[in-house]
mmCIF file with all atom_site columns, C-alpha atoms in Angstrom:
data_model
loop_
_atom_site.group_PDB
_atom_site.id
_atom_site.type_symbol
_atom_site.label_atom_id
_atom_site.label_alt_id
_atom_site.label_comp_id
_atom_site.label_asym_id
_atom_site.label_entity_id
_atom_site.label_seq_id
_atom_site.pdbx_PDB_ins_code
_atom_site.Cartn_x
_atom_site.Cartn_y
_atom_site.Cartn_z
_atom_site.occupancy
_atom_site.B_iso_or_equiv
_atom_site.pdbx_formal_charge
_atom_site.auth_seq_id
_atom_site.auth_comp_id
_atom_site.auth_asym_id
_atom_site.auth_atom_id
_atom_site.pdbx_PDB_model_num
ATOM 1   C CA . MET Z 1 1   ? -20.387 -137.564 111.679 1.00 45.00 ? 1   MET Z CA 1
ATOM 2   C CA . PRO Z 1 2   ? -18.340 -137.838 108.498 1.00 64.00 ? 2   PRO Z CA 1
ATOM 3   C CA . SER Z 1 3   ? -17.178 -141.255 107.416 1.00 83.00 ? 3   SER Z CA 1
ATOM 4   C CA . LEU Z 1 4   ? -13.553 -142.299 107.505 1.00 84.00 ? 4   LEU Z CA 1
ATOM 5   C CA . VAL Z 1 5   ? -13.284 -142.049 103.700 1.00 82.00 ? 5   VAL Z CA 1
ATOM 6   C CA . ASN Z 1 6   ? -14.617 -138.484 103.704 1.00 80.00 ? 6   ASN Z CA 1
ATOM 7   C CA . ARG Z 1 7   ? -12.203 -137.473 106.450 1.00 83.00 ? 7   ARG Z CA 1
ATOM 8   C CA . LEU Z 1 8   ? -9.283  -138.988 104.536 1.00 85.00 ? 8   LEU Z CA 1
ATOM 9   C CA . VAL Z 1 9   ? -10.301 -137.213 101.318 1.00 82.00 ? 9   VAL Z CA 1
ATOM 10  C CA . VAL Z 1 10  ? -10.669 -133.890 103.134 1.00 82.00 ? 10  VAL Z CA 1
ATOM 11  C CA . SER Z 1 11  ? -7.333  -134.230 104.957 1.00 84.00 ? 11  SER Z CA 1
ATOM 12  C CA . GLU Z 1 12  ? -5.516  -135.237 101.737 1.00 84.00 ? 12  GLU Z CA 1
ATOM 13  C CA . LEU Z 1 13  ? -6.987  -132.327 99.795  1.00 83.00 ? 13  LEU Z CA 1
ATOM 14  C CA . ALA Z 1 14  ? -6.342  -129.900 102.642 1.00 82.00 ? 14  ALA Z CA 1
ATOM 15  C CA . ARG Z 1 15  ? -2.671  -130.962 102.592 1.00 83.00 ? 15  ARG Z CA 1
ATOM 16  C CA . GLU Z 1 16  ? -2.428  -130.499 98.811  1.00 81.00 ? 16  GLU Z CA 1
ATOM 17  C CA . LEU Z 1 17  ? -4.299  -127.187 98.820  1.00 79.00 ? 17  LEU Z CA 1
ATOM 18  C CA . ALA Z 1 18  ? -2.123  -125.783 101.615 1.00 79.00 ? 18  ALA Z CA 1
ATOM 19  C CA . SER Z 1 19  ? 0.679   -125.151 99.122  1.00 80.00 ? 19  SER Z CA 1
ATOM 20  C CA . ALA Z 1 20  ? -1.620  -124.040 96.287  1.00 83.00 ? 20  ALA Z CA 1
ATOM 21  C CA . GLN Z 1 21  ? -1.319  -120.377 95.341  1.00 85.00 ? 21  GLN Z CA 1
ATOM 22  C CA . GLY Z 1 22  ? -4.228  -120.490 92.906  1.00 85.00 ? 22  GLY Z CA 1
ATOM 23  C CA . LEU Z 1 23  ? -7.480  -122.396 92.820  1.00 87.00 ? 23  LEU Z CA 1
ATOM 24  C CA . LEU Z 1 24  ? -10.505 -122.439 90.539  1.00 87.00 ? 24  LEU Z CA 1
ATOM 25  C CA . LEU Z 1 25  ? -13.917 -123.788 91.442  1.00 86.00 ? 25  LEU Z CA 1
ATOM 26  C CA . LEU Z 1 26  ? -15.398 -125.193 88.227  1.00 87.00 ? 26  LEU Z CA 1
ATOM 27  C CA . SER Z 1 27  ? -18.804 -126.362 87.105  1.00 84.00 ? 27  SER Z CA 1
ATOM 28  C CA . PHE Z 1 28  ? -18.009 -129.711 85.509  1.00 80.00 ? 28  PHE Z CA 1
ATOM 29  C CA . GLY Z 1 29  ? -21.473 -130.884 84.477  1.00 77.00 ? 29  GLY Z CA 1
ATOM 30  C CA . GLY Z 1 30  ? -22.447 -132.603 81.257  1.00 77.00 ? 30  GLY Z CA 1
ATOM 31  C CA . LEU Z 1 31  ? -18.971 -133.675 80.160  1.00 80.00 ? 31  LEU Z CA 1
ATOM 32  C CA . THR Z 1 32  ? -18.468 -137.089 78.668  1.00 82.00 ? 32  THR Z CA 1
ATOM 33  C CA . VAL Z 1 33  ? -15.637 -139.208 80.001  1.00 85.00 ? 33  VAL Z CA 1
ATOM 34  C CA . LYS Z 1 34  ? -13.623 -138.519 76.845  1.00 88.00 ? 34  LYS Z CA 1
ATOM 35  C CA . GLU Z 1 35  ? -14.115 -134.737 77.169  1.00 85.00 ? 35  GLU Z CA 1
ATOM 36  C CA . SER Z 1 36  ? -13.306 -134.833 80.872  1.00 85.00 ? 36  SER Z CA 1
ATOM 37  C CA . GLU Z 1 37  ? -10.087 -136.767 80.315  1.00 89.00 ? 37  GLU Z CA 1
ATOM 38  C CA . ALA Z 1 38  ? -9.020  -134.442 77.480  1.00 87.00 ? 38  ALA Z CA 1
ATOM 39  C CA . LEU Z 1 39  ? -9.586  -131.448 79.754  1.00 88.00 ? 39  LEU Z CA 1
ATOM 40  C CA . ARG Z 1 40  ? -7.658  -133.073 82.598  1.00 88.00 ? 40  ARG Z CA 1
ATOM 41  C CA . VAL Z 1 41  ? -4.741  -133.889 80.285  1.00 91.00 ? 41  VAL Z CA 1
ATOM 42  C CA . GLN Z 1 42  ? -4.619  -130.283 79.037  1.00 90.00 ? 42  GLN Z CA 1
ATOM 43  C CA . MET Z 1 43  ? -4.597  -128.985 82.586  1.00 88.00 ? 43  MET Z CA 1
ATOM 44  C CA . ALA Z 1 44  ? -2.032  -131.513 83.802  1.00 91.00 ? 44  ALA Z CA 1
ATOM 45  C CA . ALA Z 1 45  ? 0.309   -130.430 80.993  1.00 92.00 ? 45  ALA Z CA 1
ATOM 46  C CA . LYS Z 1 46  ? 0.236   -126.909 82.488  1.00 88.00 ? 46  LYS Z CA 1
ATOM 47  C CA . GLY Z 1 47  ? 0.800   -128.087 86.080  1.00 88.00 ? 47  GLY Z CA 1
ATOM 48  C CA . VAL Z 1 48  ? -2.837  -127.897 87.180  1.00 89.00 ? 48  VAL Z CA 1
ATOM 49  C CA . LYS Z 1 49  ? -4.306  -130.620 89.374  1.00 90.00 ? 49  LYS Z CA 1
ATOM 50  C CA . VAL Z 1 50  ? -8.038  -131.292 88.931  1.00 89.00 ? 50  VAL Z CA 1
ATOM 51  C CA . ARG Z 1 51  ? -10.362 -133.197 91.206  1.00 87.00 ? 51  ARG Z CA 1
ATOM 52  C CA . LEU Z 1 52  ? -14.120 -133.750 90.987  1.00 86.00 ? 52  LEU Z CA 1
ATOM 53  C CA . LEU Z 1 53  ? -15.715 -133.500 94.450  1.00 84.00 ? 53  LEU Z CA 1
ATOM 54  C CA . ARG Z 1 54  ? -19.012 -133.776 96.167  1.00 84.00 ? 54  ARG Z CA 1
ATOM 55  C CA . ASN Z 1 55  ? -20.303 -130.358 97.132  1.00 81.00 ? 55  ASN Z CA 1
ATOM 56  C CA . SER Z 1 56  ? -20.232 -131.050 100.864 1.00 82.00 ? 56  SER Z CA 1
ATOM 57  C CA . LEU Z 1 57  ? -16.581 -132.119 100.656 1.00 83.00 ? 57  LEU Z CA 1
ATOM 58  C CA . ALA Z 1 58  ? -15.691 -129.096 98.541  1.00 83.00 ? 58  ALA Z CA 1
ATOM 59  C CA . ARG Z 1 59  ? -17.274 -126.797 101.145 1.00 83.00 ? 59  ARG Z CA 1
ATOM 60  C CA . ARG Z 1 60  ? -15.457 -128.557 103.962 1.00 84.00 ? 60  ARG Z CA 1
ATOM 61  C CA . VAL Z 1 61  ? -12.063 -128.461 102.220 1.00 82.00 ? 61  VAL Z CA 1
ATOM 62  C CA . LEU Z 1 62  ? -12.432 -124.771 101.396 1.00 81.00 ? 62  LEU Z CA 1
ATOM 63  C CA . ALA Z 1 63  ? -13.638 -124.007 104.926 1.00 81.00 ? 63  ALA Z CA 1
ATOM 64  C CA . GLU Z 1 64  ? -10.534 -125.697 106.342 1.00 80.00 ? 64  GLU Z CA 1
ATOM 65  C CA . ARG Z 1 65  ? -8.477  -123.371 104.178 1.00 79.00 ? 65  ARG Z CA 1
ATOM 66  C CA . GLY Z 1 66  ? -10.388 -120.432 105.671 1.00 78.00 ? 66  GLY Z CA 1
ATOM 67  C CA . LEU Z 1 67  ? -12.512 -119.666 102.615 1.00 77.00 ? 67  LEU Z CA 1
ATOM 68  C CA . ARG Z 1 68  ? -16.248 -119.146 102.938 1.00 78.00 ? 68  ARG Z CA 1
ATOM 69  C CA . ILE Z 1 69  ? -17.966 -119.643 99.593  1.00 77.00 ? 69  ILE Z CA 1
ATOM 70  C CA . ALA Z 1 70  ? -21.518 -118.357 99.095  1.00 75.00 ? 70  ALA Z CA 1
ATOM 71  C CA . GLU Z 1 71  ? -24.264 -120.987 99.137  1.00 75.00 ? 71  GLU Z CA 1
ATOM 72  C CA . GLY Z 1 72  ? -25.283 -120.784 95.466  1.00 75.00 ? 72  GLY Z CA 1
ATOM 73  C CA . VAL Z 1 73  ? -21.743 -121.101 94.144  1.00 80.00 ? 73  VAL Z CA 1
ATOM 74  C CA . ILE Z 1 74  ? -21.166 -124.742 95.022  1.00 80.00 ? 74  ILE Z CA 1
ATOM 75  C CA . SER Z 1 75  ? -23.905 -126.760 93.376  1.00 79.00 ? 75  SER Z CA 1
ATOM 76  C CA . GLY Z 1 76  ? -24.122 -129.465 90.744  1.00 80.00 ? 76  GLY Z CA 1
ATOM 77  C CA . ASN Z 1 77  ? -20.962 -131.203 89.584  1.00 81.00 ? 77  ASN Z CA 1
ATOM 78  C CA . THR Z 1 78  ? -18.061 -129.362 91.164  1.00 84.00 ? 78  THR Z CA 1
ATOM 79  C CA . ALA Z 1 79  ? -14.381 -129.647 90.378  1.00 86.00 ? 79  ALA Z CA 1
ATOM 80  C CA . LEU Z 1 80  ? -11.392 -128.003 91.977  1.00 87.00 ? 80  LEU Z CA 1
ATOM 81  C CA . ALA Z 1 81  ? -8.415  -127.039 89.812  1.00 88.00 ? 81  ALA Z CA 1
ATOM 82  C CA . TRP Z 1 82  ? -5.369  -125.894 91.748  1.00 88.00 ? 82  TRP Z CA 1
ATOM 83  C CA . GLY Z 1 83  ? -1.643  -125.327 91.593  1.00 87.00 ? 83  GLY Z CA 1
ATOM 84  C CA . LYS Z 1 84  ? 0.753   -122.408 91.575  1.00 87.00 ? 84  LYS Z CA 1
ATOM 85  C CA . ALA Z 1 85  ? -0.584  -118.947 90.754  1.00 83.00 ? 85  ALA Z CA 1
ATOM 86  C CA . GLU Z 1 86  ? 0.453   -119.385 87.137  1.00 84.00 ? 86  GLU Z CA 1
ATOM 87  C CA . ALA Z 1 87  ? -1.331  -122.741 87.014  1.00 83.00 ? 87  ALA Z CA 1
ATOM 88  C CA . ALA Z 1 88  ? -4.601  -121.051 87.971  1.00 84.00 ? 88  ALA Z CA 1
ATOM 89  C CA . VAL Z 1 89  ? -4.119  -118.620 85.090  1.00 86.00 ? 89  VAL Z CA 1
ATOM 90  C CA . HIS Z 1 90  ? -3.484  -121.538 82.731  1.00 86.00 ? 90  HIS Z CA 1
ATOM 91  C CA . ALA Z 1 91  ? -6.586  -123.333 84.005  1.00 87.00 ? 91  ALA Z CA 1
ATOM 92  C CA . ALA Z 1 92  ? -8.689  -120.223 83.371  1.00 87.00 ? 92  ALA Z CA 1
ATOM 93  C CA . LYS Z 1 93  ? -7.232  -119.993 79.843  1.00 87.00 ? 93  LYS Z CA 1
ATOM 94  C CA . ILE Z 1 94  ? -8.058  -123.632 79.142  1.00 86.00 ? 94  ILE Z CA 1
ATOM 95  C CA . VAL Z 1 95  ? -11.616 -123.330 80.440  1.00 86.00 ? 95  VAL Z CA 1
ATOM 96  C CA . SER Z 1 96  ? -12.213 -120.130 78.469  1.00 84.00 ? 96  SER Z CA 1
ATOM 97  C CA . ALA Z 1 97  ? -10.894 -121.596 75.216  1.00 83.00 ? 97  ALA Z CA 1
ATOM 98  C CA . PRO Z 1 98  ? -13.452 -121.145 72.405  1.00 82.00 ? 98  PRO Z CA 1
ATOM 99  C CA . GLU Z 1 99  ? -14.205 -124.862 71.935  1.00 81.00 ? 99  GLU Z CA 1
ATOM 100 C CA . ILE Z 1 100 ? -14.819 -125.428 75.648  1.00 78.00 ? 100 ILE Z CA 1
ATOM 101 C CA . ARG Z 1 101 ? -16.744 -122.203 76.135  1.00 78.00 ? 101 ARG Z CA 1
ATOM 102 C CA . LYS Z 1 102 ? -18.864 -123.015 73.086  1.00 75.00 ? 102 LYS Z CA 1
ATOM 103 C CA . SER Z 1 103 ? -20.000 -126.338 74.568  1.00 79.00 ? 103 SER Z CA 1
ATOM 104 C CA . GLY Z 1 104 ? -21.138 -124.564 77.758  1.00 78.00 ? 104 GLY Z CA 1
ATOM 105 C CA . LYS Z 1 105 ? -20.394 -127.614 79.875  1.00 80.00 ? 105 LYS Z CA 1
ATOM 106 C CA . VAL Z 1 106 ? -17.546 -126.158 81.914  1.00 85.00 ? 106 VAL Z CA 1
ATOM 107 C CA . ARG Z 1 107 ? -17.522 -122.746 83.514  1.00 83.00 ? 107 ARG Z CA 1
ATOM 108 C CA . VAL Z 1 108 ? -15.685 -120.962 86.290  1.00 84.00 ? 108 VAL Z CA 1
ATOM 109 C CA . ARG Z 1 109 ? -17.743 -120.414 89.444  1.00 84.00 ? 109 ARG Z CA 1
ATOM 110 C CA . ALA Z 1 110 ? -15.160 -118.839 91.742  1.00 85.00 ? 110 ALA Z CA 1
ATOM 111 C CA . GLY Z 1 111 ? -11.450 -118.723 92.350  1.00 85.00 ? 111 GLY Z CA 1
ATOM 112 C CA . VAL Z 1 112 ? -8.703  -118.029 94.816  1.00 83.00 ? 112 VAL Z CA 1
ATOM 113 C CA . LEU Z 1 113 ? -5.444  -116.362 93.860  1.00 83.00 ? 113 LEU Z CA 1
ATOM 114 C CA . GLU Z 1 114 ? -2.760  -115.917 96.504  1.00 80.00 ? 114 GLU Z CA 1
ATOM 115 C CA . GLY Z 1 115 ? -5.303  -116.009 99.320  1.00 79.00 ? 115 GLY Z CA 1
ATOM 116 C CA . GLN Z 1 116 ? -7.822  -113.615 97.740  1.00 80.00 ? 116 GLN Z CA 1
ATOM 117 C CA . LEU Z 1 117 ? -11.287 -114.948 96.974  1.00 82.00 ? 117 LEU Z CA 1
ATOM 118 C CA . LEU Z 1 118 ? -12.394 -114.144 93.411  1.00 82.00 ? 118 LEU Z CA 1
ATOM 119 C CA . THR Z 1 119 ? -15.892 -113.973 91.992  1.00 81.00 ? 119 THR Z CA 1
ATOM 120 C CA . ASP Z 1 120 ? -16.767 -115.922 88.869  1.00 80.00 ? 120 ASP Z CA 1
ATOM 121 C CA . LYS Z 1 121 ? -16.108 -112.883 86.654  1.00 84.00 ? 121 LYS Z CA 1
ATOM 122 C CA . ASP Z 1 122 ? -12.795 -112.104 88.331  1.00 83.00 ? 122 ASP Z CA 1
ATOM 123 C CA . ALA Z 1 123 ? -11.674 -115.729 88.111  1.00 81.00 ? 123 ALA Z CA 1
ATOM 124 C CA . ALA Z 1 124 ? -12.673 -115.898 84.430  1.00 81.00 ? 124 ALA Z CA 1
ATOM 125 C CA . ALA Z 1 125 ? -10.713 -112.680 83.826  1.00 82.00 ? 125 ALA Z CA 1
ATOM 126 C CA . LEU Z 1 126 ? -7.546  -114.568 84.774  1.00 82.00 ? 126 LEU Z CA 1
ATOM 127 C CA . SER Z 1 127 ? -7.625  -115.985 81.249  1.00 80.00 ? 127 SER Z CA 1
ATOM 128 C CA . GLU Z 1 128 ? -6.755  -112.527 79.883  1.00 82.00 ? 128 GLU Z CA 1
ATOM 129 C CA . ILE Z 1 129 ? -3.478  -112.326 81.804  1.00 81.00 ? 129 ILE Z CA 1
ATOM 130 C CA . PRO Z 1 130 ? -0.442  -112.987 79.579  1.00 81.00 ? 130 PRO Z CA 1
ATOM 131 C CA . ASP Z 1 131 ? 1.760   -115.949 80.418  1.00 78.00 ? 131 ASP Z CA 1
ATOM 132 C CA . ARG Z 1 132 ? 5.025   -115.543 82.311  1.00 79.00 ? 132 ARG Z CA 1
ATOM 133 C CA . SER Z 1 133 ? 7.339   -115.372 79.285  1.00 84.00 ? 133 SER Z CA 1
ATOM 134 C CA . THR Z 1 134 ? 5.196   -112.671 77.669  1.00 85.00 ? 134 THR Z CA 1
ATOM 135 C CA . LEU Z 1 135 ? 5.149   -110.675 80.914  1.00 83.00 ? 135 LEU Z CA 1
ATOM 136 C CA . ASN Z 1 136 ? 8.931   -111.049 81.243  1.00 87.00 ? 136 ASN Z CA 1
ATOM 137 C CA . SER Z 1 137 ? 9.470   -109.745 77.714  1.00 89.00 ? 137 SER Z CA 1
ATOM 138 C CA . MET Z 1 138 ? 7.084   -106.831 78.364  1.00 87.00 ? 138 MET Z CA 1
ATOM 139 C CA . ILE Z 1 139 ? 8.990   -105.906 81.531  1.00 89.00 ? 139 ILE Z CA 1
ATOM 140 C CA . LEU Z 1 140 ? 12.310  -106.233 79.716  1.00 88.00 ? 140 LEU Z CA 1
ATOM 141 C CA . GLY Z 1 141 ? 11.030  -103.902 76.986  1.00 86.00 ? 141 GLY Z CA 1
ATOM 142 C CA . CYS Z 1 142 ? 9.991   -101.345 79.600  1.00 87.00 ? 142 CYS Z CA 1
ATOM 143 C CA . ILE Z 1 143 ? 13.370  -101.536 81.308  1.00 89.00 ? 143 ILE Z CA 1
ATOM 144 C CA . SER Z 1 144 ? 15.517  -101.471 78.168  1.00 85.00 ? 144 SER Z CA 1
ATOM 145 C CA . GLY Z 1 145 ? 13.450  -98.948  76.196  1.00 83.00 ? 145 GLY Z CA 1
ATOM 146 C CA . PRO Z 1 146 ? 14.734  -95.728  77.820  1.00 85.00 ? 146 PRO Z CA 1
ATOM 147 C CA . SER Z 1 147 ? 18.378  -96.841  77.743  1.00 84.00 ? 147 SER Z CA 1
ATOM 148 C CA . ARG Z 1 148 ? 18.019  -97.921  74.106  1.00 83.00 ? 148 ARG Z CA 1
ATOM 149 C CA . GLY Z 1 149 ? 16.601  -94.483  73.263  1.00 82.00 ? 149 GLY Z CA 1
ATOM 150 C CA . LEU Z 1 150 ? 19.463  -92.772  75.086  1.00 81.00 ? 150 LEU Z CA 1
ATOM 151 C CA . VAL Z 1 151 ? 22.048  -94.841  73.210  1.00 83.00 ? 151 VAL Z CA 1
ATOM 152 C CA . MET Z 1 152 ? 20.388  -94.063  69.872  1.00 82.00 ? 152 MET Z CA 1
ATOM 153 C CA . THR Z 1 153 ? 20.329  -90.340  70.711  1.00 81.00 ? 153 THR Z CA 1
ATOM 154 C CA . LEU Z 1 154 ? 23.958  -90.278  71.819  1.00 80.00 ? 154 LEU Z CA 1
ATOM 155 C CA . ASN Z 1 155 ? 24.938  -92.273  68.740  1.00 79.00 ? 155 ASN Z CA 1
ATOM 156 C CA . GLY Z 1 156 ? 23.029  -89.834  66.545  1.00 77.00 ? 156 GLY Z CA 1
ATOM 157 C CA . LEU Z 1 157 ? 25.018  -86.790  67.732  1.00 76.00 ? 157 LEU Z CA 1
ATOM 158 C CA . PRO Z 1 158 ? 28.452  -87.791  66.341  1.00 81.00 ? 158 PRO Z CA 1
ATOM 159 C CA . SER Z 1 159 ? 27.017  -89.231  63.150  1.00 80.00 ? 159 SER Z CA 1
ATOM 160 C CA . GLY Z 1 160 ? 25.008  -86.036  62.593  1.00 81.00 ? 160 GLY Z CA 1
ATOM 161 C CA . LEU Z 1 161 ? 28.144  -83.958  63.119  1.00 82.00 ? 161 LEU Z CA 1
ATOM 162 C CA . VAL Z 1 162 ? 30.026  -86.118  60.623  1.00 86.00 ? 162 VAL Z CA 1
ATOM 163 C CA . ARG Z 1 163 ? 27.242  -85.674  58.058  1.00 87.00 ? 163 ARG Z CA 1
ATOM 164 C CA . VAL Z 1 164 ? 27.260  -81.874  58.521  1.00 87.00 ? 164 VAL Z CA 1
ATOM 165 C CA . LEU Z 1 165 ? 31.061  -81.701  58.164  1.00 88.00 ? 165 LEU Z CA 1
ATOM 166 C CA . ASN Z 1 166 ? 30.950  -83.960  55.096  1.00 90.00 ? 166 ASN Z CA 1
ATOM 167 C CA . ALA Z 1 167 ? 28.279  -81.775  53.469  1.00 91.00 ? 167 ALA Z CA 1
ATOM 168 C CA . ARG Z 1 168 ? 30.338  -78.649  54.213  1.00 89.00 ? 168 ARG Z CA 1
ATOM 169 C CA . ALA Z 1 169 ? 33.452  -80.245  52.737  1.00 90.00 ? 169 ALA Z CA 1
ATOM 170 C CA . GLN Z 1 170 ? 31.577  -81.233  49.577  1.00 91.00 ? 170 GLN Z CA 1
ATOM 171 C CA . ARG Z 1 171 ? 30.173  -77.720  49.267  1.00 90.00 ? 171 ARG Z CA 1
ATOM 172 C CA . LEU Z 1 172 ? 33.610  -76.154  49.640  1.00 88.00 ? 172 LEU Z CA 1
ATOM 173 C CA . GLU Z 1 173 ? 34.948  -78.547  46.987  1.00 88.00 ? 173 GLU Z CA 1
ATOM 174 C CA . THR Z 1 174 ? 32.247  -77.578  44.523  1.00 88.00 ? 174 THR Z CA 1
ATOM 175 C CA . GLN Z 1 175 ? 32.763  -73.875  45.250  1.00 85.00 ? 175 GLN Z CA 1
ATOM 176 C CA . SER Z 1 176 ? 36.536  -74.061  44.875  1.00 81.00 ? 176 SER Z CA 1
ATOM 177 C CA . GLY Z 1 177 ? 36.085  -76.123  41.720  1.00 72.00 ? 177 GLY Z CA 1
ATOM 178 C CA . ALA Z 1 178 ? 33.823  -73.433  40.222  1.00 69.00 ? 178 ALA Z CA 1
ATOM 179 C CA . ASP Z 1 179 ? 36.332  -70.634  41.099  1.00 65.00 ? 179 ASP Z CA 1
ATOM 180 C CA . ALA Z 1 180 ? 39.378  -72.457  39.666  1.00 59.00 ? 180 ALA Z CA 1
ATOM 181 C CA . PRO Z 1 181 ? 40.067  -72.138  35.912  1.00 59.00 ? 181 PRO Z CA 1
ATOM 182 C CA . ALA Z 1 182 ? 39.211  -75.137  33.842  1.00 55.00 ? 182 ALA Z CA 1
ATOM 183 C CA . ALA Z 1 183 ? 42.179  -77.277  32.808  1.00 53.00 ? 183 ALA Z CA 1
ATOM 184 C CA . GLY Z 1 184 ? 43.512  -76.427  29.330  1.00 53.00 ? 184 GLY Z CA 1
ATOM 185 C CA . ALA Z 1 185 ? 41.908  -73.005  29.291  1.00 54.00 ? 185 ALA Z CA 1
ATOM 186 C CA . GLU Z 1 186 ? 44.041  -69.996  28.777  1.00 57.00 ? 186 GLU Z CA 1
ATOM 187 C CA . ALA Z 1 187 ? 44.310  -67.393  31.399  1.00 52.00 ? 187 ALA Z CA 1
ATOM 188 C CA . PRO Z 1 188 ? 43.032  -63.984  30.373  1.00 54.00 ? 188 PRO Z CA 1
ATOM 189 C CA . ALA Z 1 189 ? 45.693  -61.495  29.530  1.00 50.00 ? 189 ALA Z CA 1
#
């Protein structure tokens, strides 16, 4: 029978995770306190909540959310990082940063994004997704590109016509100037 403290921790986390759209299950072993705090501060700045848990509590919290994690996934020092869907992407970016990846102390074990369970590779691939402002600008470029091309094409038609008429006018001027007698020259008799 779980102790009162364990039940309180599980119920508190279950309440917080109920509104989470994204979640990462992290291996958090071998970090010093200074490294751990720096990582937590980075994640908190992006709206990610992080909590180090005992494996049995992590399994229980995830089971209450309806997620069955394979046995080998939750082992060693385990941390949960959760928040909105974008927060999970930010957490994956932070964990896959070169300086953190180089140390080898933190790695992604699994993830959940909008109710879908992700493997470690899929969860780590979240780091390759562009942030929201980049995605918005990409979508805006896709939407405005065809209309911009149409405007440029329609604008090119009148200006092209003006250039053709101007060239014709200049040509007629030079031709009429060559046919006209030069000023001060006598006309043949």
